[in-house]
Coordinates of C-alpha atoms in Angstrom, one line a residue:
M1 CA 84.2 99.3 75.7
A2 CA 87.4 97.8 73.3
E3 CA 87.1 94.5 71.6
R4 CA 89.0 92.1 73.8
S5 CA 91.5 89.3 73.1
F6 CA 91.0 86.0 75.0
L7 CA 94.1 83.6 76.1
N8 CA 93.4 80.3 77.3
G9 CA 89.7 81.3 77.7
V10 CA 90.6 84.4 79.9
P11 CA 90.2 88.1 78.6
Q12 CA 93.5 89.8 78.2
Y13 CA 93.2 93.0 80.2
T14 CA 96.5 94.8 79.8
L15 CA 98.0 98.0 81.5
E16 CA 97.2 100.3 78.4
D17 CA 93.6 99.3 78.8
F18 CA 93.8 100.4 82.5
E19 CA 95.4 103.6 81.6
H20 CA 93.2 104.5 79.0
E21 CA 89.8 102.7 78.6
F22 CA 89.5 102.7 82.5
A23 CA 91.3 106.0 83.0
D24 CA 88.4 107.6 84.9
R25 CA 88.1 104.8 87.5
H26 CA 91.7 105.1 89.2
L27 CA 90.5 106.5 92.2
L28 CA 88.3 104.6 94.6
H29 CA 85.8 107.5 95.3
G30 CA 86.2 108.4 91.6
V31 CA 84.6 105.3 90.7
V32 CA 81.3 106.2 92.8
A33 CA 81.3 109.8 91.4
R34 CA 81.4 108.4 88.0
W35 CA 78.4 106.1 88.6
A36 CA 76.9 109.0 90.5
E37 CA 76.7 111.2 87.3
Q38 CA 76.1 108.5 84.7
A39 CA 73.6 106.3 86.6
P40 CA 72.5 108.6 89.6
D41 CA 69.4 106.5 90.7
R42 CA 70.8 103.1 90.2
P43 CA 71.1 101.3 93.5
A44 CA 74.7 101.0 94.7
I45 CA 74.3 99.2 98.0
I46 CA 71.3 97.4 99.5
E47 CA 71.6 96.9 103.1
V48 CA 69.9 93.6 104.0
D49 CA 69.9 93.7 107.8
T50 CA 68.0 97.0 107.3
G51 CA 66.3 96.7 104.1
K52 CA 67.5 100.1 102.9
E53 CA 68.8 101.2 99.4
Y54 CA 71.4 103.7 98.6
T55 CA 71.6 105.0 95.0
Y56 CA 75.1 105.9 93.6
Q57 CA 74.1 109.5 94.0
Q58 CA 73.0 109.2 97.6
F59 CA 76.6 107.3 98.3
D60 CA 78.5 110.0 96.7
R61 CA 76.8 112.6 98.5
I62 CA 77.0 110.8 101.8
S63 CA 80.3 110.1 101.8
T64 CA 81.0 113.5 100.6
L65 CA 79.6 115.1 103.5
L66 CA 81.4 112.8 106.0
A67 CA 84.8 113.5 104.3
V68 CA 83.9 117.3 105.4
K69 CA 83.2 116.4 109.0
L70 CA 86.7 114.5 109.2
I71 CA 88.3 117.7 108.2
E72 CA 86.4 119.7 110.5
M73 CA 87.8 117.0 113.2
G74 CA 91.4 117.7 111.9
F75 CA 92.1 114.5 109.8
K76 CA 94.4 115.3 107.0
K77 CA 96.0 113.1 104.2
G78 CA 98.2 110.4 104.9
D79 CA 96.3 109.9 108.6
F80 CA 94.9 106.3 109.7
L81 CA 91.3 105.9 110.7
A82 CA 90.8 102.5 112.1
T83 CA 87.3 101.2 112.3
F84 CA 86.2 97.9 114.4
L85 CA 82.7 97.7 113.0
P86 CA 80.5 95.1 111.1
L87 CA 79.8 96.0 107.2
L88 CA 77.1 98.7 108.1
A89 CA 76.3 100.9 105.1
E90 CA 77.7 103.7 107.4
H91 CA 81.0 101.9 107.5
I92 CA 81.2 101.8 103.7
F93 CA 80.3 105.7 103.6
L94 CA 82.8 106.5 106.0
E95 CA 85.9 104.5 104.4
Y96 CA 84.9 106.4 101.2
A97 CA 84.8 109.7 103.1
C98 CA 88.5 108.9 104.2
F99 CA 89.4 108.0 100.4
K100 CA 88.2 111.5 99.2
I101 CA 90.5 113.4 101.3
G102 CA 93.4 111.0 101.5
V103 CA 92.9 109.6 104.8
I104 CA 93.9 105.9 104.9
H105 CA 91.0 103.4 106.1
A106 CA 92.2 100.5 108.4
P107 CA 89.5 98.0 109.0
L108 CA 90.0 95.7 111.7
D109 CA 88.5 92.3 112.4
I110 CA 85.9 92.6 114.8
R111 CA 86.4 89.4 116.6
L112 CA 89.9 90.7 117.7
K113 CA 90.3 90.9 121.6
A114 CA 91.7 94.3 123.0
P115 CA 95.4 93.5 123.3
D116 CA 95.1 92.8 119.4
V117 CA 93.1 95.8 118.7
I118 CA 95.7 97.9 120.6
R119 CA 98.5 96.2 118.9
S120 CA 97.0 96.9 115.4
L121 CA 96.4 100.7 116.4
D122 CA 100.1 101.0 117.4
L123 CA 101.5 99.6 114.2
I124 CA 99.8 102.4 112.2
Q125 CA 99.8 105.0 114.9
A126 CA 95.9 105.6 114.2
R127 CA 94.8 109.0 114.5
G128 CA 91.0 107.9 115.0
F129 CA 89.2 104.6 116.1
V130 CA 85.7 104.1 115.3
F131 CA 83.9 101.4 117.1
P132 CA 80.3 100.0 118.2
G133 CA 78.0 101.1 121.1
K134 CA 76.2 98.4 122.8
T135 CA 74.9 95.3 121.0
P136 CA 72.8 92.3 122.0
R137 CA 76.0 90.4 122.5
S138 CA 78.5 92.7 123.9
D139 CA 79.1 96.3 125.2
F140 CA 82.3 97.8 123.3
S141 CA 82.7 100.7 125.6
A142 CA 85.3 98.6 127.6
L143 CA 87.1 97.9 124.3
G144 CA 87.0 101.9 123.8
E145 CA 88.4 102.6 127.2
A146 CA 91.2 100.2 126.8
V147 CA 92.1 102.0 123.5
R148 CA 92.0 105.3 125.3
E149 CA 94.1 104.1 128.3
N150 CA 96.8 102.3 125.8
C151 CA 96.9 104.3 122.6
P152 CA 97.6 108.2 123.4
F153 CA 98.0 108.8 119.6
V154 CA 94.5 108.2 119.1
E155 CA 93.0 111.6 119.1
H156 CA 89.5 110.8 118.3
L157 CA 87.3 107.6 119.5
V158 CA 83.8 107.5 117.7
Q159 CA 81.4 105.3 119.0
L160 CA 78.3 104.5 117.1
A161 CA 75.8 104.7 119.6
P162 CA 73.4 107.7 120.7
P163 CA 75.0 110.5 122.9
E164 CA 73.5 109.0 126.0
Q165 CA 75.0 105.6 125.4
T166 CA 78.5 106.8 124.2
L167 CA 81.8 106.3 126.2
S168 CA 82.7 109.5 128.0
G169 CA 85.1 111.6 126.0
A170 CA 84.0 109.7 122.7
L171 CA 82.2 111.4 119.9
S172 CA 78.8 109.8 119.1
G173 CA 78.7 108.5 115.6
V174 CA 75.0 108.8 115.4
V175 CA 75.6 112.7 116.0
L176 CA 78.2 112.6 113.7
Y177 CA 76.2 111.1 110.7
D178 CA 73.2 113.1 111.7
E179 CA 75.2 116.7 111.4
A180 CA 76.7 115.3 108.2
L181 CA 73.4 114.7 106.5
R182 CA 71.5 117.7 107.7
A183 CA 73.9 119.6 105.1
M184 CA 72.6 117.2 102.2
D185 CA 70.7 119.8 100.4
N186 CA 73.5 122.5 100.5
P187 CA 77.0 121.2 101.3
V188 CA 78.8 124.5 100.3
R189 CA 77.3 126.0 103.4
L190 CA 79.6 123.8 105.6
P191 CA 82.6 125.6 107.3
A192 CA 84.8 123.1 105.7
W193 CA 83.7 122.9 102.5
K194 CA 86.5 124.8 100.9
S195 CA 89.1 122.8 102.8
Y196 CA 87.4 119.7 101.6
L197 CA 87.9 120.9 97.9
E198 CA 91.5 121.7 98.5
A199 CA 92.1 118.1 100.1
T200 CA 90.1 116.0 97.7
S201 CA 91.9 117.6 94.6
Q202 CA 95.4 116.6 96.3
V203 CA 94.4 112.8 96.3
G204 CA 96.3 110.6 93.7
E205 CA 96.0 107.4 92.6
T206 CA 99.5 106.0 93.9
D207 CA 98.5 107.2 97.5
G208 CA 97.6 104.9 100.2
A209 CA 93.7 104.2 100.3
Q210 CA 93.5 101.1 102.7
V211 CA 95.2 99.0 105.1
I212 CA 94.5 95.4 105.1
Y213 CA 96.4 93.3 108.0
T214 CA 98.0 90.2 106.7
T215 CA 100.0 87.4 108.1
G216 CA 103.4 86.4 106.7
S217 CA 106.7 84.6 107.3
T218 CA 107.7 86.6 110.2
G219 CA 104.6 86.1 112.5
L220 CA 102.2 88.5 113.8
P221 CA 100.0 90.3 111.2
K222 CA 101.5 93.4 109.5
P223 CA 99.5 96.1 107.8
A224 CA 99.9 95.9 104.1
L225 CA 99.1 99.2 102.4
L226 CA 97.1 99.4 99.2
S227 CA 96.8 102.2 97.0
H228 CA 94.0 103.3 94.8
R229 CA 95.7 102.2 91.9
N230 CA 96.4 98.6 93.3
I231 CA 92.8 98.1 94.1
T232 CA 91.3 99.5 91.0
C233 CA 93.6 97.8 88.7
Q234 CA 92.2 94.6 90.6
N235 CA 88.9 95.5 90.2
M236 CA 89.3 95.8 86.4
G237 CA 90.9 92.3 86.2
L238 CA 88.4 90.6 88.3
G239 CA 85.3 91.8 87.0
G240 CA 86.3 91.6 83.2
A241 CA 87.6 87.9 83.9
F242 CA 84.1 87.0 85.4
G243 CA 81.8 89.3 83.4
M244 CA 80.7 91.1 86.6
S245 CA 79.2 94.2 84.6
E246 CA 76.2 95.7 86.4
G247 CA 75.0 92.7 88.3
R248 CA 74.1 92.3 91.9
M249 CA 76.8 90.8 94.0
L250 CA 76.4 89.5 97.5
V251 CA 78.9 91.0 100.0
N252 CA 79.2 88.8 102.9
L253 CA 82.9 88.3 104.0
P254 CA 84.5 90.3 107.0
P255 CA 85.1 94.0 106.1
S256 CA 88.8 93.6 107.4
H257 CA 89.0 90.9 104.6
V258 CA 90.6 91.7 101.0
G259 CA 88.1 89.5 99.8
C260 CA 85.3 91.8 101.1
Q261 CA 86.9 95.2 100.2
A262 CA 88.8 95.0 97.1
E263 CA 87.0 91.9 95.7
Q264 CA 83.4 92.0 96.7
L265 CA 82.6 95.4 97.2
M266 CA 85.0 97.6 95.4
T267 CA 85.1 95.6 92.2
T268 CA 81.1 95.5 92.2
L269 CA 81.2 99.3 92.3
F270 CA 84.0 99.5 89.6
W271 CA 81.9 97.9 87.3
G272 CA 78.7 99.9 88.3
G273 CA 76.9 97.0 90.0
T274 CA 74.8 96.6 93.3
A275 CA 76.5 95.6 96.3
V276 CA 73.9 93.6 98.5
V277 CA 75.9 93.8 101.9
L278 CA 75.2 91.5 105.1
H279 CA 76.5 93.2 108.3
M280 CA 78.0 89.6 109.6
F281 CA 78.3 86.2 107.7
D282 CA 75.4 83.9 108.5
A283 CA 74.8 80.8 106.6
V284 CA 71.0 81.1 106.5
R285 CA 70.8 84.7 106.2
T286 CA 73.1 84.7 103.1
L287 CA 70.8 82.1 101.4
K288 CA 67.8 84.1 102.2
A289 CA 69.6 87.2 100.8
I290 CA 70.2 85.5 97.4
Q291 CA 66.8 84.4 97.2
D292 CA 64.9 87.9 98.2
Y293 CA 67.2 90.1 96.5
R294 CA 67.9 88.0 93.4
V295 CA 71.7 88.0 93.5
E296 CA 73.6 87.1 90.6
I297 CA 77.1 86.9 91.5
F298 CA 78.4 85.2 94.9
G299 CA 81.7 84.7 96.2
Q300 CA 83.1 83.0 99.4
I301 CA 85.7 80.6 100.9
P302 CA 85.0 76.9 100.9
A303 CA 84.3 76.9 104.5
M304 CA 81.3 79.2 104.3
Y305 CA 79.9 77.1 101.4
A306 CA 80.3 73.9 103.4
M307 CA 78.2 75.5 106.2
Q308 CA 75.3 76.2 103.9
W309 CA 75.5 73.0 102.0
R310 CA 75.2 71.4 105.4
L311 CA 72.0 73.2 106.3
P312 CA 69.0 70.7 106.6
D313 CA 66.9 72.9 104.2
Y314 CA 69.6 74.1 101.9
G315 CA 67.7 72.7 99.1
Q316 CA 64.6 74.9 99.9
Y317 CA 66.2 78.3 99.0
D318 CA 65.6 79.8 95.5
L319 CA 69.0 80.3 94.0
S320 CA 68.1 80.4 90.4
S321 CA 69.0 84.2 90.0
L322 CA 72.6 83.0 90.5
R323 CA 74.7 83.2 87.2
L324 CA 78.5 82.8 88.7
V325 CA 79.6 81.4 92.0
L326 CA 83.5 82.0 93.0
Y327 CA 85.7 80.6 95.5
G328 CA 89.1 81.4 96.9
G329 CA 91.4 81.1 99.8
Q330 CA 91.7 77.6 100.4
V331 CA 92.7 74.4 97.9
V332 CA 89.6 72.2 97.0
G333 CA 89.0 68.9 95.7
R334 CA 86.6 67.3 93.1
P335 CA 83.7 66.9 95.5
F336 CA 83.6 70.6 96.6
L337 CA 83.7 71.5 92.7
E338 CA 80.8 69.1 91.8
Q339 CA 78.7 70.8 94.6
L340 CA 79.6 74.2 93.6
S341 CA 78.9 73.7 90.0
R342 CA 75.4 72.6 90.7
M343 CA 74.5 76.5 92.3
A344 CA 74.9 78.2 88.8
P345 CA 75.6 78.2 85.5
N346 CA 79.2 79.5 86.0
F347 CA 81.8 78.8 88.7
G348 CA 85.4 79.8 88.9
T349 CA 88.2 80.4 91.5
G350 CA 91.7 82.3 91.2
L351 CA 94.8 83.1 93.4
G352 CA 93.9 85.9 95.8
L353 CA 96.4 87.9 98.1
T354 CA 96.3 90.8 100.4
E355 CA 99.5 92.0 98.9
M356 CA 98.1 91.8 95.4
A357 CA 94.9 93.5 96.3
G358 CA 92.8 90.6 95.5
F359 CA 92.5 88.3 92.5
A360 CA 95.8 88.0 90.3
T361 CA 94.8 84.8 88.5
Y362 CA 91.5 83.7 87.0
T363 CA 90.0 80.3 85.8
P364 CA 88.2 80.7 82.4
L365 CA 84.6 80.7 82.4
G366 CA 82.2 77.9 81.2
R367 CA 84.7 75.1 82.0
T368 CA 84.0 71.9 83.5
V369 CA 85.0 70.4 87.0
D370 CA 87.6 68.3 85.2
E371 CA 89.2 71.6 83.4
I372 CA 89.2 73.6 86.6
T373 CA 90.4 70.7 89.3
G374 CA 93.9 71.3 90.2
S375 CA 94.4 74.9 88.9
V376 CA 93.9 78.2 90.1
G377 CA 93.9 79.8 86.4
Y378 CA 95.7 81.9 84.5
D379 CA 97.1 85.8 84.8
M380 CA 96.6 88.6 82.7
P381 CA 99.3 90.9 80.9
V382 CA 98.4 93.7 83.3
T383 CA 99.7 91.4 86.1
P384 CA 102.3 89.2 85.0
L385 CA 102.9 85.8 86.8
S386 CA 106.3 84.1 86.9
I387 CA 107.4 81.2 88.9
R388 CA 110.9 81.9 90.3
Q389 CA 114.0 81.0 92.7
P390 CA 114.1 82.5 95.9
M391 CA 114.9 86.3 96.3
N392 CA 118.6 87.1 96.1
P393 CA 120.5 87.9 99.3
D394 CA 121.1 91.6 97.3
G395 CA 117.0 92.0 97.1
T396 CA 116.7 91.1 93.4
A397 CA 114.4 88.9 92.2
G398 CA 115.5 85.1 91.6
K399 CA 115.8 83.3 88.3
E400 CA 112.6 82.8 86.5
L401 CA 112.0 79.3 86.0
P402 CA 110.6 77.5 82.9
D403 CA 106.6 75.8 82.9
G404 CA 106.5 72.9 84.7
Q405 CA 109.1 73.5 87.4
T406 CA 108.2 74.4 90.6
G407 CA 109.3 77.6 92.5
E408 CA 108.0 80.6 94.3
I409 CA 105.0 82.3 92.9
C410 CA 105.5 85.8 91.9
F411 CA 103.5 88.7 90.4
T412 CA 104.4 92.1 89.0
G413 CA 102.5 95.0 88.1
P414 CA 100.0 97.9 89.2
Q415 CA 98.5 95.4 91.6
V416 CA 101.6 94.9 93.8
F417 CA 101.1 96.5 97.2
I418 CA 103.0 99.8 98.2
D419 CA 104.2 98.9 101.8
Y420 CA 104.0 96.9 105.1
V421 CA 103.3 100.0 107.3
G422 CA 106.0 100.3 109.8
H423 CA 107.8 97.0 108.6
K424 CA 110.0 98.1 105.6
E425 CA 112.5 95.3 106.1
A426 CA 109.6 92.9 105.6
Y427 CA 108.3 94.7 102.7
K428 CA 112.0 94.3 101.4
R429 CA 111.7 90.7 101.8
T430 CA 108.8 90.3 100.0
V431 CA 109.1 92.8 96.8
S432 CA 112.2 92.8 95.1
K433 CA 114.2 95.7 94.0
E434 CA 112.7 95.4 90.6
G435 CA 108.9 95.3 92.1
V436 CA 108.8 91.5 91.7
C437 CA 106.3 90.5 94.6
Y438 CA 106.9 87.4 96.3
T439 CA 103.7 85.7 97.5
G440 CA 104.8 83.0 99.8
D441 CA 103.1 80.6 97.6
V442 CA 105.0 77.7 96.3
G443 CA 103.8 76.4 92.9
Y444 CA 104.3 75.6 88.9
K445 CA 102.3 76.8 85.8
D446 CA 101.8 75.0 82.7
A447 CA 99.1 74.8 79.8
R448 CA 96.3 74.3 82.2
G449 CA 97.5 77.3 84.3
L450 CA 98.9 77.8 88.0
H451 CA 99.0 74.7 90.1
L452 CA 99.5 75.6 93.9
V453 CA 101.9 72.9 95.8
G454 CA 102.1 74.4 99.2
R455 CA 103.7 77.7 101.2
S456 CA 107.2 78.7 101.7
K457 CA 105.4 80.6 104.8
L458 CA 104.5 79.0 108.2
V459 CA 100.8 79.8 107.8
I460 CA 97.5 78.1 109.1
K461 CA 94.5 79.0 107.4
P462 CA 91.4 78.3 109.7
K463 CA 88.3 79.4 107.7
G464 CA 90.0 81.2 105.1
Y465 CA 92.1 83.3 107.5
Q466 CA 95.8 83.5 107.6
V467 CA 97.4 82.6 111.1
H468 CA 100.9 82.4 112.1
P469 CA 101.6 79.3 114.6
S470 CA 103.5 82.0 117.0
Q471 CA 100.1 84.1 117.2
I472 CA 98.5 81.3 119.1
E473 CA 101.5 79.7 120.5
D474 CA 102.2 83.3 122.1
H475 CA 98.7 83.4 123.7
F476 CA 98.9 79.8 125.3
A477 CA 102.6 80.4 126.5
Q478 CA 100.9 83.1 128.9
L479 CA 100.1 80.1 131.2
K480 CA 103.4 80.0 132.2
D481 CA 102.6 78.0 135.5
K482 CA 101.1 75.3 133.6
V483 CA 102.7 75.5 129.9
A484 CA 106.5 74.5 129.4
A485 CA 106.0 74.8 125.5
C486 CA 103.4 74.7 123.1
G487 CA 103.2 74.1 119.2
A488 CA 100.2 75.1 116.7
V489 CA 100.0 73.3 113.4
G490 CA 97.2 73.2 110.7
A491 CA 95.3 69.8 109.8
P492 CA 92.8 69.5 106.9
H493 CA 89.1 70.1 108.4
E494 CA 86.0 69.2 106.2
V495 CA 84.1 72.5 106.9
F496 CA 86.8 74.9 107.8
G497 CA 89.8 73.9 105.4
E498 CA 91.9 73.8 108.0
G499 CA 91.6 73.4 111.8
V500 CA 94.2 74.4 114.6
V501 CA 95.5 71.8 116.4
L502 CA 97.7 72.6 119.8
F503 CA 100.1 70.4 121.2
V504 CA 101.1 71.3 125.0
E505 CA 103.9 70.4 126.9
T506 CA 103.0 71.0 130.9
Q507 CA 105.2 72.0 133.3
P508 CA 106.8 69.5 135.6
D509 CA 104.1 68.0 138.1
A510 CA 101.6 70.5 136.8
S511 CA 98.1 69.4 135.8
L512 CA 96.3 71.1 132.8
T513 CA 92.6 70.1 131.8
R514 CA 91.0 70.9 128.2
D515 CA 88.6 73.2 130.1
E516 CA 91.1 75.2 131.2
L517 CA 92.7 75.4 127.7
E518 CA 89.2 76.2 126.4
S519 CA 88.6 78.9 128.6
H520 CA 92.1 80.7 128.0
A521 CA 91.2 80.3 124.1
K522 CA 88.3 82.8 124.5
H523 CA 90.9 85.5 125.0
I524 CA 91.8 85.2 121.1
A525 CA 89.8 85.7 117.9
S526 CA 87.6 82.6 117.4
Y527 CA 88.9 81.6 114.2
M528 CA 92.4 81.3 116.0
R529 CA 91.2 78.8 118.5
P530 CA 92.3 75.5 118.6
L531 CA 89.9 72.7 117.4
H532 CA 92.0 70.1 119.3
Y533 CA 94.6 70.0 122.0
V534 CA 97.3 67.3 122.6
V535 CA 98.9 67.4 126.4
V536 CA 102.0 65.7 126.5
P537 CA 104.7 65.4 129.2
T538 CA 107.5 66.5 126.3
L539 CA 107.4 68.2 123.4
S540 CA 110.9 67.8 121.9
L541 CA 108.8 67.0 118.7
I542 CA 107.7 70.8 118.3
H543 CA 110.8 72.7 119.0
I544 CA 110.0 73.9 116.0
S545 CA 112.0 73.3 112.9
E546 CA 110.0 73.1 109.6
P547 CA 110.6 69.3 109.3
T548 CA 109.4 68.6 112.7
R549 CA 106.5 70.8 112.3
L550 CA 105.7 68.6 109.1
L551 CA 105.6 65.5 111.4
S552 CA 103.2 67.3 113.9
I553 CA 101.0 68.0 110.9
S554 CA 100.9 64.6 110.1
Y555 CA 99.7 63.4 113.3
A556 CA 97.6 66.2 113.9
V557 CA 95.4 65.0 110.6
F558 CA 94.1 62.0 112.9
C559 CA 93.1 64.4 115.6
L560 CA 90.4 66.2 113.6

């Protein structure tokens, strides 16, 4: 390992480092293959919900066998395979199978309702869709049926259920995995083995690997396409900045989130560590996993920490194994940082963005609460930060501004995402002709690092998710017999960071109760649901220019 220079307490990883020192870790599946060769018996994944452990060698072999099965099904480089699953070990193996043959993995938020799932699949024209069977909470066969009826481009429905419980016409995921594992000892006998070798040899680091849906200034979520190179460069920077090395990282964020995929999971694997994974977030089970599996590194959004700290028995958990805790996704105050600093010897944050494949700035290790308060850290030479004027009408980047002056936060370098699938114009409005990525955040930088001031995009961030107001407004506008107009705004919330407040104007002579609104809200993802409703006879305040929206936010603060 080369000796690293430091600036402002942050190690200075460069493009040259990425190209030479980490040249064998530019492909996501190549990372797993590397550790399978160098440390075959080291645990790669510990699945908390089942108690199972998988070594790097097992991980590499299982994902290879699944890749062969995907080829037998007809998948090829450039196809999209969407998954609607918790963070099962099988889910991880399947996405790495996709990486091996150039199929693009698109994890969907498992809290989405059928219309949003269908829209998400349509945006990428997914060739395959993998979804659960019957669980204690729900039977997902109805979702599979809705996809089959509305998405003729989906050629393969795969349901993770035994054959007798699988939707008619869908492939049993249990059978798929069993067939793959039966060839574990002799994969070369598989009919598609030679085709697999040819396919995997054609995968390059600049090829698309994964789609993460993200909300921008234009409203509904767009599929941001990340390449192997985007993600593995971020893995180098994040792991290097915070000294992740070969430790145990808890992975408990939703698999549809860049924080789960590129930051928690893939950075851990990049550095040869062990990912301790939870199928779904739960405050109690998270703390128990840290205690039982001696987790060393732990990162969440502030809302998740707040839920854990509020547990009456929080202090009874043994968290002494933690050496580093991280947070991201929301601006926090001093009380939060003081509590966080008591969890582990080191704590930190940075600016993380889907379009940058995760973290792009980093706070130095070993700093005090006073030193970190108000800052999201410093960039690295591999991914330079600049503060700029808005993008020029001709698509070139705006003028770079001096330190201390507020402007648009921008980045360049190998982490800049490669496309919004099906949204070329939106991509052009986000990435300039020179390759400068406009993040939508506004801030300034000085000797203490990068400081966030606000957003240039109209985005609400409940529980760390990015939600455009129109996603909520369009849903409630469906109550057209009772709702004349509505406007959604975000307001500060002690636990969730931001909560949604919905202002509703009723139709003349119509009555509308909170119960009716809450019943209708059940048909959108839970994190989008308003925490408070304001029903008024006229909504002239919210016909919704940015200045009037800010007035509404000021009012909404008093509602939560």
